[in-house]
PDB file of C-alpha atoms in Angstrom:
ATOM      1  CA  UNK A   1     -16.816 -12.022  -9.649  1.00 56.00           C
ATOM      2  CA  UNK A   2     -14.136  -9.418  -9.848  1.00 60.00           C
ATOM      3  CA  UNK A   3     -11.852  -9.073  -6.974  1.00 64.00           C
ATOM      4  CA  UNK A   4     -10.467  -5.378  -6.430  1.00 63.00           C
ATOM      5  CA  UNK A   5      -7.881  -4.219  -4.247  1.00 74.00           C
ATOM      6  CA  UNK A   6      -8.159  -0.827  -3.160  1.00 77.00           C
ATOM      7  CA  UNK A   7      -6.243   1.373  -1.500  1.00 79.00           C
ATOM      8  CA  UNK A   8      -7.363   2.974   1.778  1.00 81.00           C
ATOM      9  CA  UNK A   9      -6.273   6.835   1.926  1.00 80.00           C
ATOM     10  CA  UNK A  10      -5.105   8.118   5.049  1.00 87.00           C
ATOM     11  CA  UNK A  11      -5.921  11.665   3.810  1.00 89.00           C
ATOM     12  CA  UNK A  12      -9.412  12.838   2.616  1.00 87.00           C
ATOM     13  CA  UNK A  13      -9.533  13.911  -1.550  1.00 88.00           C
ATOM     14  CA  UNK A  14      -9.414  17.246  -1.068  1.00 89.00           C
ATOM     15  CA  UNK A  15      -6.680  17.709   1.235  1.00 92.00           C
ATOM     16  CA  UNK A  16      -4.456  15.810  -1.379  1.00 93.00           C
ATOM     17  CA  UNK A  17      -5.881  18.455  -3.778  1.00 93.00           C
ATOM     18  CA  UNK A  18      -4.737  21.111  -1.958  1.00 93.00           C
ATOM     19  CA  UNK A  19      -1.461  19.653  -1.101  1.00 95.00           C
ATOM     20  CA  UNK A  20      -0.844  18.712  -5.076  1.00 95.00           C
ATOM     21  CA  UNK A  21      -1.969  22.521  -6.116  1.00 95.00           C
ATOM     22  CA  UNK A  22       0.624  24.197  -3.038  1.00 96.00           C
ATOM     23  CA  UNK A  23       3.479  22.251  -4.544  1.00 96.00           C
ATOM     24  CA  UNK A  24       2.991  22.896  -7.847  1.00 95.00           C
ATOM     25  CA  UNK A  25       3.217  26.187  -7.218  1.00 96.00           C
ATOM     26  CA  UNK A  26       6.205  25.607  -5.416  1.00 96.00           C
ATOM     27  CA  UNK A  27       7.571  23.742  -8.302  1.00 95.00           C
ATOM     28  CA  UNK A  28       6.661  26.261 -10.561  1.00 95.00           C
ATOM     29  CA  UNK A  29       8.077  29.075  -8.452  1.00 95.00           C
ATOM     30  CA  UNK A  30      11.749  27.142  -8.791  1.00 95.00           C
ATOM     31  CA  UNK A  31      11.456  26.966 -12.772  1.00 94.00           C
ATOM     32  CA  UNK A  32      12.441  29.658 -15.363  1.00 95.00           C
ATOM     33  CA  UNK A  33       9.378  31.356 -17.422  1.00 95.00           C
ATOM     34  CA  UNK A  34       8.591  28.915 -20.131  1.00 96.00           C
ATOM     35  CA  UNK A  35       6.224  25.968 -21.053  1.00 96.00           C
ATOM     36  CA  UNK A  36       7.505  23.857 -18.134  1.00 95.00           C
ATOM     37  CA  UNK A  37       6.394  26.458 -15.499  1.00 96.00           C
ATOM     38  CA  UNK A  38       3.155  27.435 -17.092  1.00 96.00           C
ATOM     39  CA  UNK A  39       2.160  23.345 -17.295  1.00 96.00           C
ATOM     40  CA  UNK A  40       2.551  23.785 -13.575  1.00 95.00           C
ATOM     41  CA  UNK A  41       0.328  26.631 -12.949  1.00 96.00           C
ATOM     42  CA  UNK A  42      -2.269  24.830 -15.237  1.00 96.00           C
ATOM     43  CA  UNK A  43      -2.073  21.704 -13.095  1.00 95.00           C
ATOM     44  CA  UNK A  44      -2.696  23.701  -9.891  1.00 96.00           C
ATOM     45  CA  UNK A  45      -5.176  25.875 -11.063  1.00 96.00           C
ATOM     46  CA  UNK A  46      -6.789  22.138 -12.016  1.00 96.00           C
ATOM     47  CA  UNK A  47      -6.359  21.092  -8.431  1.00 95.00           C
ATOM     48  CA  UNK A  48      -7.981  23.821  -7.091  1.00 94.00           C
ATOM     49  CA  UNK A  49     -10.595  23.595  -9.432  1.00 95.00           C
ATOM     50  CA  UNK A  50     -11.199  19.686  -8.815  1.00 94.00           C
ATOM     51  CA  UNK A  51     -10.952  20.793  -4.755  1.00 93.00           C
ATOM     52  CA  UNK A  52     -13.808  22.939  -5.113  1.00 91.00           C
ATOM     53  CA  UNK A  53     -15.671  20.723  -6.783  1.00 91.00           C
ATOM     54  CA  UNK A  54     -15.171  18.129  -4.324  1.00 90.00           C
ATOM     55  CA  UNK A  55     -16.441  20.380  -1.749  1.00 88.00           C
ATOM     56  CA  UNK A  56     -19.444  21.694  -3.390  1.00 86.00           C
ATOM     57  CA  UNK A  57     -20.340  17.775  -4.472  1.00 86.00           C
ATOM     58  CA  UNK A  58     -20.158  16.702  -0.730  1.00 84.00           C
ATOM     59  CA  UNK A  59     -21.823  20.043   0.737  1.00 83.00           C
ATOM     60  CA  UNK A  60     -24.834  19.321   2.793  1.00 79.00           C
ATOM     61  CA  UNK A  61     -26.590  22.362   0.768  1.00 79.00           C
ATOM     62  CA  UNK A  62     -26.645  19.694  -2.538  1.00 67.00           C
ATOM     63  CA  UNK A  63     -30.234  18.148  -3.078  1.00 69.00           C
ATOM     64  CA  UNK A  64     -31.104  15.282  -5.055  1.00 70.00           C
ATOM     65  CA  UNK A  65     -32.721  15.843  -8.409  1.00 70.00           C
ATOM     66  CA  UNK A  66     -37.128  15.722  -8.089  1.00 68.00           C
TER      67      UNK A  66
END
């Protein structure tokens, strides 16, 4: 049997998400036009995504499969 340690979050997934995605913006608002900025964007624009797919997978409105 495998033991696992996990770690207990204090904060629920998507409010990380949203936290990650407002300061990458932030980040990317601080660097110069260029790869480094857009990689930035991308990985917000990922958070948000993941964030409102988290929401939509733990909506009430989701059925199971028949």
């Amino acid at each position: 049997m495998t033991v696992r340690r996990g770690i207990i979050q204090q904060k629920p997934l998507k409010d990380r998400l949203v936290e990650f995605a407002a300061n990458a913006r932030k980040a990317a608002d601080e660097l110069p036009p260029g790869a480094r900025r857009e990689e930035a964007l991308k990985r917000a624009r990922q958070a948000d995504t993941a964030a409102h797919i988290d929401a939509w997978v733990n909506s009430s409105g989701l059925q199971t499969p028949k």
